[in-house]
């Protein structure tokens, strides 16, 4: 079992404090969801965990099995088993999707145990079939000209190929129609197990109808204000974020006020 711990995390962007003391403990074999209004710091948390240079950690710790993640460079974090599916995947011309995934898999394997081309292709075919992706997408440049839905599906393909220990999926559901949402959920559910944990970041409850989280956290104004089970997501769907804000007496203006 692996554990990812975020302790009293404070993060600033351009000198403005966005995260104000986030605490979170995730084990493998668990799926956590973080829900929260827009602009509350959800993407900031994922960027800080992965080591985006614009996000400055001013206080607190991130530990992966007790190792200090904040001391690791971005590529070391990936090799240690962290994976981030970003809200807006970049297009990279000149490297194909397949080349990218093979390099990412091999970066996590020792020098004398690289994945063979045969094994790689076998695995790729298998995972693409699960995600209903046409074979030619493997040979296209990374995300170049992919539709919004194809990019999200491709993030899940990378997840299934790279098999990280912990995945953070930032708004993987945004802009997906219901069929694509089901496919993406199928991919995430297929990853569930002893050696995998996920943090699903979402604004909406919809995805959580297909991927049932073990733990749901509500983030507002840069901190986690409430943690519960899947019923908490249902409550948010029924009441919006207002209910929890008012219950906790928080001084926050919401988009739907
Ligand atoms: P969420 O993902 O919950 O919608 P974000 O983490 O993206 O929220 O943003 C939190 C806050 O940080 C917002 O007020 C946003 O405007 C601000 N912010 C995010 N990225 C930047 C940036 N690169 N420069 C300045 N402010 C930023
Ligand atoms: Mg975001």
PDB file of C-alpha atoms and ligand atoms in Angstrom:
ATOM      1  CA  UNK A   1       0.000   0.000   0.000  1.00  0.00           C
ATOM      2  CA  UNK A   2       1.143   3.539  -0.792  1.00  0.00           C
ATOM      3  CA  UNK A   3       0.060   6.768   0.819  1.00  0.00           C
ATOM      4  CA  UNK A   4       0.033  10.342  -0.431  1.00  0.00           C
ATOM      5  CA  UNK A   5      -0.170  12.955   2.303  1.00  0.00           C
ATOM      6  CA  UNK A   6      -0.739  16.665   1.927  1.00  0.00           C
ATOM      7  CA  UNK A   7      -0.134  18.495   5.181  1.00  0.00           C
ATOM      8  CA  UNK A   8      -1.062  22.099   5.907  1.00  0.00           C
ATOM      9  CA  UNK A   9      -0.277  23.073   2.317  1.00  0.00           C
ATOM     10  CA  UNK A  10      -0.107  26.772   1.532  1.00  0.00           C
ATOM     11  CA  UNK A  11       0.444  27.752  -2.100  1.00  0.00           C
ATOM     12  CA  UNK A  12       0.772  31.197  -3.678  1.00  0.00           C
ATOM     13  CA  UNK A  13       0.634  32.344  -7.278  1.00  0.00           C
ATOM     14  CA  UNK A  14       2.231  35.675  -8.015  1.00  0.00           C
ATOM     15  CA  UNK A  15       2.370  36.449  -4.288  1.00  0.00           C
ATOM     16  CA  UNK A  16      -1.349  35.800  -3.829  1.00  0.00           C
ATOM     17  CA  UNK A  17      -2.145  32.984  -1.411  1.00  0.00           C
ATOM     18  CA  UNK A  18      -4.490  30.497  -3.099  1.00  0.00           C
ATOM     19  CA  UNK A  19      -4.220  27.402  -0.886  1.00  0.00           C
ATOM     20  CA  UNK A  20      -4.470  28.217   2.792  1.00  0.00           C
ATOM     21  CA  UNK A  21      -3.684  25.001   4.609  1.00  0.00           C
ATOM     22  CA  UNK A  22      -4.906  21.925   2.728  1.00  0.00           C
ATOM     23  CA  UNK A  23      -4.810  18.569   4.531  1.00  0.00           C
ATOM     24  CA  UNK A  24      -5.445  15.323   2.689  1.00  0.00           C
ATOM     25  CA  UNK A  25      -4.436  11.679   3.165  1.00  0.00           C
ATOM     26  CA  UNK A  26      -4.980   9.220   0.313  1.00  0.00           C
ATOM     27  CA  UNK A  27      -4.180   5.533   0.203  1.00  0.00           C
ATOM     28  CA  UNK A  28      -3.952   3.290  -2.813  1.00  0.00           C
ATOM     29  CA  UNK A  29      -7.126   1.292  -3.392  1.00  0.00           C
ATOM     30  CA  UNK A  30      -9.090   4.489  -2.721  1.00  0.00           C
ATOM     31  CA  UNK A  31     -10.734   7.006  -4.983  1.00  0.00           C
ATOM     32  CA  UNK A  32     -11.128  10.481  -3.560  1.00  0.00           C
ATOM     33  CA  UNK A  33     -13.046  13.329  -5.132  1.00  0.00           C
ATOM     34  CA  UNK A  34     -12.461  17.012  -4.543  1.00  0.00           C
ATOM     35  CA  UNK A  35     -15.407  19.167  -5.438  1.00  0.00           C
ATOM     36  CA  UNK A  36     -15.612  22.910  -5.192  1.00  0.00           C
ATOM     37  CA  UNK A  37     -16.736  26.090  -6.879  1.00  0.00           C
ATOM     38  CA  UNK A  38     -14.653  27.611  -9.670  1.00  0.00           C
ATOM     39  CA  UNK A  39     -11.602  29.561  -8.591  1.00  0.00           C
ATOM     40  CA  UNK A  40     -11.352  27.801  -5.249  1.00  0.00           C
ATOM     41  CA  UNK A  41      -7.894  26.307  -5.752  1.00  0.00           C
ATOM     42  CA  UNK A  42      -8.558  22.788  -7.043  1.00  0.00           C
ATOM     43  CA  UNK A  43      -6.224  23.059 -10.033  1.00  0.00           C
ATOM     44  CA  UNK A  44      -3.704  24.856  -7.835  1.00  0.00           C
ATOM     45  CA  UNK A  45      -3.590  21.797  -5.573  1.00  0.00           C
ATOM     46  CA  UNK A  46      -2.965  19.460  -8.519  1.00  0.00           C
ATOM     47  CA  UNK A  47      -0.291  21.776  -9.952  1.00  0.00           C
ATOM     48  CA  UNK A  48       1.472  21.995  -6.586  1.00  0.00           C
ATOM     49  CA  UNK A  49       1.477  18.203  -6.179  1.00  0.00           C
ATOM     50  CA  UNK A  50       3.043  17.791  -9.628  1.00  0.00           C
ATOM     51  CA  UNK A  51       5.538  20.636  -9.154  1.00  0.00           C
ATOM     52  CA  UNK A  52       4.424  23.331 -11.594  1.00  0.00           C
ATOM     53  CA  UNK A  53       7.030  26.091 -11.187  1.00  0.00           C
ATOM     54  CA  UNK A  54       4.511  28.990 -11.046  1.00  0.00           C
ATOM     55  CA  UNK A  55       2.900  27.590  -7.923  1.00  0.00           C
ATOM     56  CA  UNK A  56       4.978  28.450  -4.871  1.00  0.00           C
ATOM     57  CA  UNK A  57       4.617  26.305  -1.781  1.00  0.00           C
ATOM     58  CA  UNK A  58       5.100  28.683   1.134  1.00  0.00           C
ATOM     59  CA  UNK A  59       4.266  26.263   3.941  1.00  0.00           C
ATOM     60  CA  UNK A  60       3.398  22.623   4.514  1.00  0.00           C
ATOM     61  CA  UNK A  61       4.425  19.251   3.144  1.00  0.00           C
ATOM     62  CA  UNK A  62       3.585  16.714   0.453  1.00  0.00           C
ATOM     63  CA  UNK A  63       4.772  13.186   1.213  1.00  0.00           C
ATOM     64  CA  UNK A  64       4.628  10.045  -0.909  1.00  0.00           C
ATOM     65  CA  UNK A  65       5.251   7.039   1.322  1.00  0.00           C
ATOM     66  CA  UNK A  66       7.070   9.406   3.636  1.00  0.00           C
ATOM     67  CA  UNK A  67       9.323  10.802   0.891  1.00  0.00           C
ATOM     68  CA  UNK A  68       9.369  14.575   0.502  1.00  0.00           C
ATOM     69  CA  UNK A  69       7.723  15.243  -2.862  1.00  0.00           C
ATOM     70  CA  UNK A  70       8.464  18.973  -2.697  1.00  0.00           C
ATOM     71  CA  UNK A  71      12.173  18.234  -3.054  1.00  0.00           C
ATOM     72  CA  UNK A  72      11.631  16.261  -6.262  1.00  0.00           C
ATOM     73  CA  UNK A  73      11.798  17.710  -9.781  1.00  0.00           C
ATOM     74  CA  UNK A  74       8.706  17.228 -11.958  1.00  0.00           C
ATOM     75  CA  UNK A  75      10.127  14.181 -13.766  1.00  0.00           C
ATOM     76  CA  UNK A  76      11.156  12.596 -10.456  1.00  0.00           C
ATOM     77  CA  UNK A  77       7.589  12.983  -9.215  1.00  0.00           C
ATOM     78  CA  UNK A  78       6.341  11.160 -12.298  1.00  0.00           C
ATOM     79  CA  UNK A  79       8.927   8.422 -11.829  1.00  0.00           C
ATOM     80  CA  UNK A  80       7.920   8.125  -8.173  1.00  0.00           C
ATOM     81  CA  UNK A  81       4.425   7.237  -9.418  1.00  0.00           C
ATOM     82  CA  UNK A  82       2.455  10.498  -9.553  1.00  0.00           C
ATOM     83  CA  UNK A  83       0.383  11.322 -12.616  1.00  0.00           C
ATOM     84  CA  UNK A  84      -1.680  14.373 -13.489  1.00  0.00           C
ATOM     85  CA  UNK A  85      -4.350  14.510 -16.158  1.00  0.00           C
ATOM     86  CA  UNK A  86      -4.599  18.247 -16.706  1.00  0.00           C
ATOM     87  CA  UNK A  87      -7.679  20.323 -17.334  1.00  0.00           C
ATOM     88  CA  UNK A  88      -6.274  21.611 -20.632  1.00  0.00           C
ATOM     89  CA  UNK A  89      -3.851  19.079 -22.194  1.00  0.00           C
ATOM     90  CA  UNK A  90      -1.167  20.691 -24.392  1.00  0.00           C
ATOM     91  CA  UNK A  91      -0.639  19.848 -28.038  1.00  0.00           C
ATOM     92  CA  UNK A  92       2.883  18.720 -28.815  1.00  0.00           C
ATOM     93  CA  UNK A  93       3.879  18.443 -32.468  1.00  0.00           C
ATOM     94  CA  UNK A  94       6.792  16.198 -33.386  1.00  0.00           C
ATOM     95  CA  UNK A  95       6.171  13.439 -30.868  1.00  0.00           C
ATOM     96  CA  UNK A  96       3.482  10.854 -31.448  1.00  0.00           C
ATOM     97  CA  UNK A  97       1.112   9.751 -28.815  1.00  0.00           C
ATOM     98  CA  UNK A  98       2.615   6.238 -28.831  1.00  0.00           C
ATOM     99  CA  UNK A  99       6.203   7.522 -28.573  1.00  0.00           C
ATOM    100  CA  UNK A 100       5.233   9.720 -25.664  1.00  0.00           C
ATOM    101  CA  UNK A 101       3.595   6.875 -23.740  1.00  0.00           C
ATOM    102  CA  UNK A 102       6.430   4.444 -24.394  1.00  0.00           C
ATOM    103  CA  UNK A 103       8.973   6.983 -23.138  1.00  0.00           C
ATOM    104  CA  UNK A 104       6.835   7.643 -20.053  1.00  0.00           C
ATOM    105  CA  UNK A 105       6.517   3.923 -19.279  1.00  0.00           C
ATOM    106  CA  UNK A 106      10.241   3.359 -19.750  1.00  0.00           C
ATOM    107  CA  UNK A 107      11.155   6.327 -17.571  1.00  0.00           C
ATOM    108  CA  UNK A 108       9.597   4.405 -14.679  1.00  0.00           C
ATOM    109  CA  UNK A 109      11.466   1.161 -15.447  1.00  0.00           C
ATOM    110  CA  UNK A 110      15.103   0.277 -14.779  1.00  0.00           C
ATOM    111  CA  UNK A 111      17.675   0.631 -17.595  1.00  0.00           C
ATOM    112  CA  UNK A 112      17.876  -3.138 -18.159  1.00  0.00           C
ATOM    113  CA  UNK A 113      14.120  -3.744 -18.158  1.00  0.00           C
ATOM    114  CA  UNK A 114      12.561  -1.496 -20.798  1.00  0.00           C
ATOM    115  CA  UNK A 115       9.216  -2.524 -22.255  1.00  0.00           C
ATOM    116  CA  UNK A 116       9.569  -4.401 -25.561  1.00  0.00           C
ATOM    117  CA  UNK A 117       7.925  -2.982 -28.671  1.00  0.00           C
ATOM    118  CA  UNK A 118       5.727  -6.075 -28.900  1.00  0.00           C
ATOM    119  CA  UNK A 119       4.537  -5.834 -25.308  1.00  0.00           C
ATOM    120  CA  UNK A 120       3.976  -2.116 -25.668  1.00  0.00           C
ATOM    121  CA  UNK A 121       1.832  -2.489 -28.791  1.00  0.00           C
ATOM    122  CA  UNK A 122      -0.138  -5.318 -27.234  1.00  0.00           C
ATOM    123  CA  UNK A 123      -0.899  -3.252 -24.174  1.00  0.00           C
ATOM    124  CA  UNK A 124      -1.710  -0.196 -26.278  1.00  0.00           C
ATOM    125  CA  UNK A 125      -4.167  -2.118 -28.458  1.00  0.00           C
ATOM    126  CA  UNK A 126      -5.835  -3.578 -25.395  1.00  0.00           C
ATOM    127  CA  UNK A 127      -6.268  -0.219 -23.623  1.00  0.00           C
ATOM    128  CA  UNK A 128      -7.388   1.619 -26.759  1.00  0.00           C
ATOM    129  CA  UNK A 129     -10.067  -1.011 -27.252  1.00  0.00           C
ATOM    130  CA  UNK A 130     -11.354  -0.412 -23.717  1.00  0.00           C
ATOM    131  CA  UNK A 131     -11.585   3.299 -24.478  1.00  0.00           C
ATOM    132  CA  UNK A 132     -13.133   2.873 -27.954  1.00  0.00           C
ATOM    133  CA  UNK A 133     -10.256   4.777 -29.513  1.00  0.00           C
ATOM    134  CA  UNK A 134      -9.388   4.335 -33.187  1.00  0.00           C
ATOM    135  CA  UNK A 135      -5.911   2.834 -33.707  1.00  0.00           C
ATOM    136  CA  UNK A 136      -4.681   5.780 -35.747  1.00  0.00           C
ATOM    137  CA  UNK A 137      -4.826   8.020 -32.676  1.00  0.00           C
ATOM    138  CA  UNK A 138      -1.680   6.357 -31.370  1.00  0.00           C
ATOM    139  CA  UNK A 139       0.306   7.556 -34.353  1.00  0.00           C
ATOM    140  CA  UNK A 140      -0.935  11.124 -34.306  1.00  0.00           C
ATOM    141  CA  UNK A 141       1.112  13.876 -32.699  1.00  0.00           C
ATOM    142  CA  UNK A 142       0.336  14.259 -29.033  1.00  0.00           C
ATOM    143  CA  UNK A 143      -3.062  15.925 -28.692  1.00  0.00           C
ATOM    144  CA  UNK A 144      -2.540  17.824 -31.966  1.00  0.00           C
ATOM    145  CA  UNK A 145      -5.909  18.526 -33.529  1.00  0.00           C
ATOM    146  CA  UNK A 146      -7.641  16.275 -30.984  1.00  0.00           C
ATOM    147  CA  UNK A 147     -11.127  17.396 -30.045  1.00  0.00           C
ATOM    148  CA  UNK A 148     -11.793  18.263 -26.402  1.00  0.00           C
ATOM    149  CA  UNK A 149     -13.316  14.825 -25.835  1.00  0.00           C
ATOM    150  CA  UNK A 150     -10.452  13.028 -27.603  1.00  0.00           C
ATOM    151  CA  UNK A 151      -7.930  14.845 -25.431  1.00  0.00           C
ATOM    152  CA  UNK A 152      -9.687  13.699 -22.259  1.00  0.00           C
ATOM    153  CA  UNK A 153      -9.917  10.137 -23.526  1.00  0.00           C
ATOM    154  CA  UNK A 154      -6.251  10.321 -24.390  1.00  0.00           C
ATOM    155  CA  UNK A 155      -5.386  11.409 -20.846  1.00  0.00           C
ATOM    156  CA  UNK A 156      -7.111   8.241 -19.613  1.00  0.00           C
ATOM    157  CA  UNK A 157      -5.237   6.168 -22.179  1.00  0.00           C
ATOM    158  CA  UNK A 158      -1.971   7.582 -20.811  1.00  0.00           C
ATOM    159  CA  UNK A 159      -3.162   6.772 -17.308  1.00  0.00           C
ATOM    160  CA  UNK A 160      -3.885   3.152 -18.258  1.00  0.00           C
ATOM    161  CA  UNK A 161      -0.589   2.760 -20.077  1.00  0.00           C
ATOM    162  CA  UNK A 162       1.652   4.450 -17.505  1.00  0.00           C
ATOM    163  CA  UNK A 163      -0.098   2.846 -14.505  1.00  0.00           C
ATOM    164  CA  UNK A 164       0.892   5.432 -11.906  1.00  0.00           C
ATOM    165  CA  UNK A 165       0.489   4.834  -8.180  1.00  0.00           C
ATOM    166  CA  UNK A 166      -1.543   8.007  -7.714  1.00  0.00           C
ATOM    167  CA  UNK A 167      -3.433   9.857 -10.416  1.00  0.00           C
ATOM    168  CA  UNK A 168      -4.925  13.308 -10.138  1.00  0.00           C
ATOM    169  CA  UNK A 169      -7.639  13.847 -12.710  1.00  0.00           C
ATOM    170  CA  UNK A 170      -8.402  17.534 -13.031  1.00  0.00           C
ATOM    171  CA  UNK A 171     -11.841  18.177 -14.549  1.00  0.00           C
ATOM    172  CA  UNK A 172     -11.508  15.112 -16.724  1.00  0.00           C
ATOM    173  CA  UNK A 173     -15.289  15.288 -17.184  1.00  0.00           C
ATOM    174  CA  UNK A 174     -15.546  18.840 -18.488  1.00  0.00           C
ATOM    175  CA  UNK A 175     -16.866  19.098 -22.026  1.00  0.00           C
ATOM    176  CA  UNK A 176     -17.634  15.382 -22.328  1.00  0.00           C
ATOM    177  CA  UNK A 177     -20.910  14.082 -23.696  1.00  0.00           C
ATOM    178  CA  UNK A 178     -22.508  11.204 -21.841  1.00  0.00           C
ATOM    179  CA  UNK A 179     -20.964   8.462 -24.024  1.00  0.00           C
ATOM    180  CA  UNK A 180     -17.465   9.868 -23.629  1.00  0.00           C
ATOM    181  CA  UNK A 181     -18.075  10.266 -19.912  1.00  0.00           C
ATOM    182  CA  UNK A 182     -18.978   6.592 -19.645  1.00  0.00           C
ATOM    183  CA  UNK A 183     -15.854   5.573 -21.541  1.00  0.00           C
ATOM    184  CA  UNK A 184     -13.615   7.742 -19.367  1.00  0.00           C
ATOM    185  CA  UNK A 185     -15.270   6.300 -16.252  1.00  0.00           C
ATOM    186  CA  UNK A 186     -14.737   2.771 -17.525  1.00  0.00           C
ATOM    187  CA  UNK A 187     -11.025   3.514 -17.849  1.00  0.00           C
ATOM    188  CA  UNK A 188     -10.759   4.926 -14.329  1.00  0.00           C
ATOM    189  CA  UNK A 189     -12.748   2.030 -12.855  1.00  0.00           C
ATOM    190  CA  UNK A 190     -10.504  -0.459 -14.650  1.00  0.00           C
ATOM    191  CA  UNK A 191      -7.518   1.058 -12.823  1.00  0.00           C
ATOM    192  CA  UNK A 192      -8.995   0.560  -9.358  1.00  0.00           C
ATOM    193  CA  UNK A 193      -6.953  -1.764  -7.183  1.00  0.00           C
ATOM    194  CA  UNK A 194      -4.308  -2.340  -4.549  1.00  0.00           C
ATOM    195  CA  UNK A 195      -1.647  -0.414  -6.414  1.00  0.00           C
ATOM    196  CA  UNK A 196      -3.655   2.567  -7.526  1.00  0.00           C
ATOM    197  CA  UNK A 197      -5.290   5.587  -5.969  1.00  0.00           C
ATOM    198  CA  UNK A 198      -6.991   8.522  -7.643  1.00  0.00           C
ATOM    199  CA  UNK A 199      -7.975  12.046  -6.791  1.00  0.00           C
ATOM    200  CA  UNK A 200     -10.804  13.150  -9.030  1.00  0.00           C
ATOM    201  CA  UNK A 201     -11.238  16.901  -9.188  1.00  0.00           C
ATOM    202  CA  UNK A 202     -14.591  18.025 -10.447  1.00  0.00           C
ATOM    203  CA  UNK A 203     -17.005  20.884 -10.309  1.00  0.00           C
ATOM    204  CA  UNK A 204     -19.994  18.641 -10.988  1.00  0.00           C
ATOM    205  CA  UNK A 205     -21.420  15.508  -9.407  1.00  0.00           C
ATOM    206  CA  UNK A 206     -22.142  13.865 -12.805  1.00  0.00           C
ATOM    207  CA  UNK A 207     -18.891  11.887 -13.184  1.00  0.00           C
ATOM    208  CA  UNK A 208     -19.317  10.498  -9.682  1.00  0.00           C
ATOM    209  CA  UNK A 209     -22.435   8.650 -10.836  1.00  0.00           C
ATOM    210  CA  UNK A 210     -20.083   6.447 -12.848  1.00  0.00           C
ATOM    211  CA  UNK A 211     -16.972   6.404 -10.682  1.00  0.00           C
ATOM    212  CA  UNK A 212     -18.090   6.021  -7.085  1.00  0.00           C
ATOM    213  CA  UNK A 213     -15.611   7.768  -4.804  1.00  0.00           C
ATOM    214  CA  UNK A 214     -14.713   6.350  -1.413  1.00  0.00           C
ATOM    215  CA  UNK A 215     -14.147   9.812   0.019  1.00  0.00           C
ATOM    216  CA  UNK A 216     -15.486  13.218  -1.058  1.00  0.00           C
ATOM    217  CA  UNK A 217     -13.855  16.495  -0.035  1.00  0.00           C
ATOM    218  CA  UNK A 218     -15.351  19.920  -0.522  1.00  0.00           C
ATOM    219  CA  UNK A 219     -12.891  22.728  -1.153  1.00  0.00           C
ATOM    220  CA  UNK A 220     -13.813  26.371  -0.742  1.00  0.00           C
ATOM    221  CA  UNK A 221     -11.545  29.381  -0.643  1.00  0.00           C
ATOM    222  CA  UNK A 222      -8.343  27.360  -0.621  1.00  0.00           C
ATOM    223  CA  UNK A 223      -9.081  24.882   2.125  1.00  0.00           C
ATOM    224  CA  UNK A 224     -10.980  21.617   2.504  1.00  0.00           C
ATOM    225  CA  UNK A 225     -14.056  22.596   4.463  1.00  0.00           C
ATOM    226  CA  UNK A 226     -15.819  19.248   4.634  1.00  0.00           C
ATOM    227  CA  UNK A 227     -15.042  15.560   4.042  1.00  0.00           C
ATOM    228  CA  UNK A 228     -17.540  12.712   3.753  1.00  0.00           C
ATOM    229  CA  UNK A 229     -18.641   9.746   1.692  1.00  0.00           C
ATOM    230  CA  UNK A 230     -20.359   9.591  -1.709  1.00  0.00           C
ATOM    231  CA  UNK A 231     -23.535  11.018  -0.127  1.00  0.00           C
ATOM    232  CA  UNK A 232     -21.760  14.355   0.191  1.00  0.00           C
ATOM    233  CA  UNK A 233     -21.542  14.613  -3.606  1.00  0.00           C
ATOM    234  CA  UNK A 234     -25.265  13.880  -3.862  1.00  0.00           C
ATOM    235  CA  UNK A 235     -25.977  16.583  -1.353  1.00  0.00           C
ATOM    236  CA  UNK A 236     -23.965  19.081  -3.403  1.00  0.00           C
ATOM    237  CA  UNK A 237     -25.931  18.118  -6.468  1.00  0.00           C
ATOM    238  CA  UNK A 238     -29.186  18.803  -4.658  1.00  0.00           C
ATOM    239  CA  UNK A 239     -28.178  21.981  -2.807  1.00  0.00           C
ATOM    240  CA  UNK A 240     -25.281  23.409  -4.762  1.00  0.00           C
ATOM    241  CA  UNK A 241     -22.340  24.776  -2.776  1.00  0.00           C
ATOM    242  CA  UNK A 242     -24.595  27.232  -0.949  1.00  0.00           C
ATOM    243  CA  UNK A 243     -25.907  24.631   1.507  1.00  0.00           C
ATOM    244  CA  UNK A 244     -22.461  23.775   2.857  1.00  0.00           C
ATOM    245  CA  UNK A 245     -21.313  27.375   2.801  1.00  0.00           C
ATOM    246  CA  UNK A 246     -24.297  28.460   4.870  1.00  0.00           C
ATOM    247  CA  UNK A 247     -24.054  25.475   7.220  1.00  0.00           C
ATOM    248  CA  UNK A 248     -20.439  26.323   7.958  1.00  0.00           C
ATOM    249  CA  UNK A 249     -21.110  30.074   8.001  1.00  0.00           C
ATOM    250  CA  UNK A 250     -18.407  30.766   5.412  1.00  0.00           C
ATOM    251  CA  UNK A 251     -18.092  34.231   3.946  1.00  0.00           C
ATOM    252  CA  UNK A 252     -17.841  33.242   0.263  1.00  0.00           C
ATOM    253  CA  UNK A 253     -19.622  34.636  -2.786  1.00  0.00           C
ATOM    254  CA  UNK A 254     -20.662  31.903  -5.237  1.00  0.00           C
ATOM    255  CA  UNK A 255     -21.350  32.228  -8.981  1.00  0.00           C
ATOM    256  CA  UNK A 256     -24.958  31.158  -8.516  1.00  0.00           C
ATOM    257  CA  UNK A 257     -25.737  33.564  -5.649  1.00  0.00           C
TER     258      UNK A 257
HETATM  259  P1  LIG B   1     -10.177  25.933  -9.569  1.00  0.00           P
HETATM  260  O1  LIG B   1      -9.389  24.879 -10.255  1.00  0.00           O
HETATM  261  O2  LIG B   1     -10.746  25.505  -8.256  1.00  0.00           O
HETATM  262  O3  LIG B   1     -11.229  26.534 -10.443  1.00  0.00           O
HETATM  263  P2  LIG B   1      -7.675  27.415  -9.611  1.00  0.00           P
HETATM  264  O4  LIG B   1      -6.761  26.626  -8.733  1.00  0.00           O
HETATM  265  O5  LIG B   1      -7.505  27.279 -11.071  1.00  0.00           O
HETATM  266  O6  LIG B   1      -9.180  27.136  -9.172  1.00  0.00           O
HETATM  267  O7  LIG B   1      -7.528  28.953  -9.273  1.00  0.00           O
HETATM  268  C1  LIG B   1      -7.569  29.449  -7.944  1.00  0.00           C
HETATM  269  C2  LIG B   1      -7.311  30.932  -7.939  1.00  0.00           C
HETATM  270  O8  LIG B   1      -6.007  31.203  -8.421  1.00  0.00           O
HETATM  271  C3  LIG B   1      -8.252  31.740  -8.830  1.00  0.00           C
HETATM  272  O9  LIG B   1      -8.575  32.917  -8.141  1.00  0.00           O
HETATM  273  C4  LIG B   1      -7.410  32.039 -10.051  1.00  0.00           C
HETATM  274  O10 LIG B   1      -7.791  33.263 -10.642  1.00  0.00           O
HETATM  275  C5  LIG B   1      -6.016  32.123  -9.484  1.00  0.00           C
HETATM  276  N1  LIG B   1      -5.002  31.682 -10.465  1.00  0.00           N
HETATM  277  C6  LIG B   1      -4.919  30.464 -11.014  1.00  0.00           C
HETATM  278  N2  LIG B   1      -3.878  30.404 -11.868  1.00  0.00           N
HETATM  279  C7  LIG B   1      -3.303  31.610 -11.851  1.00  0.00           C
HETATM  280  C8  LIG B   1      -2.165  32.172 -12.513  1.00  0.00           C
HETATM  281  N3  LIG B   1      -1.424  31.447 -13.354  1.00  0.00           N
HETATM  282  N4  LIG B   1      -1.853  33.456 -12.220  1.00  0.00           N
HETATM  283  C9  LIG B   1      -2.604  34.173 -11.350  1.00  0.00           C
HETATM  284  N5  LIG B   1      -3.671  33.698 -10.700  1.00  0.00           N
HETATM  285  C10 LIG B   1      -4.020  32.437 -10.939  1.00  0.00           C
HETATM  286 MG1  LIG B   2      -9.510  24.051 -12.145  1.00  0.00          MG
END
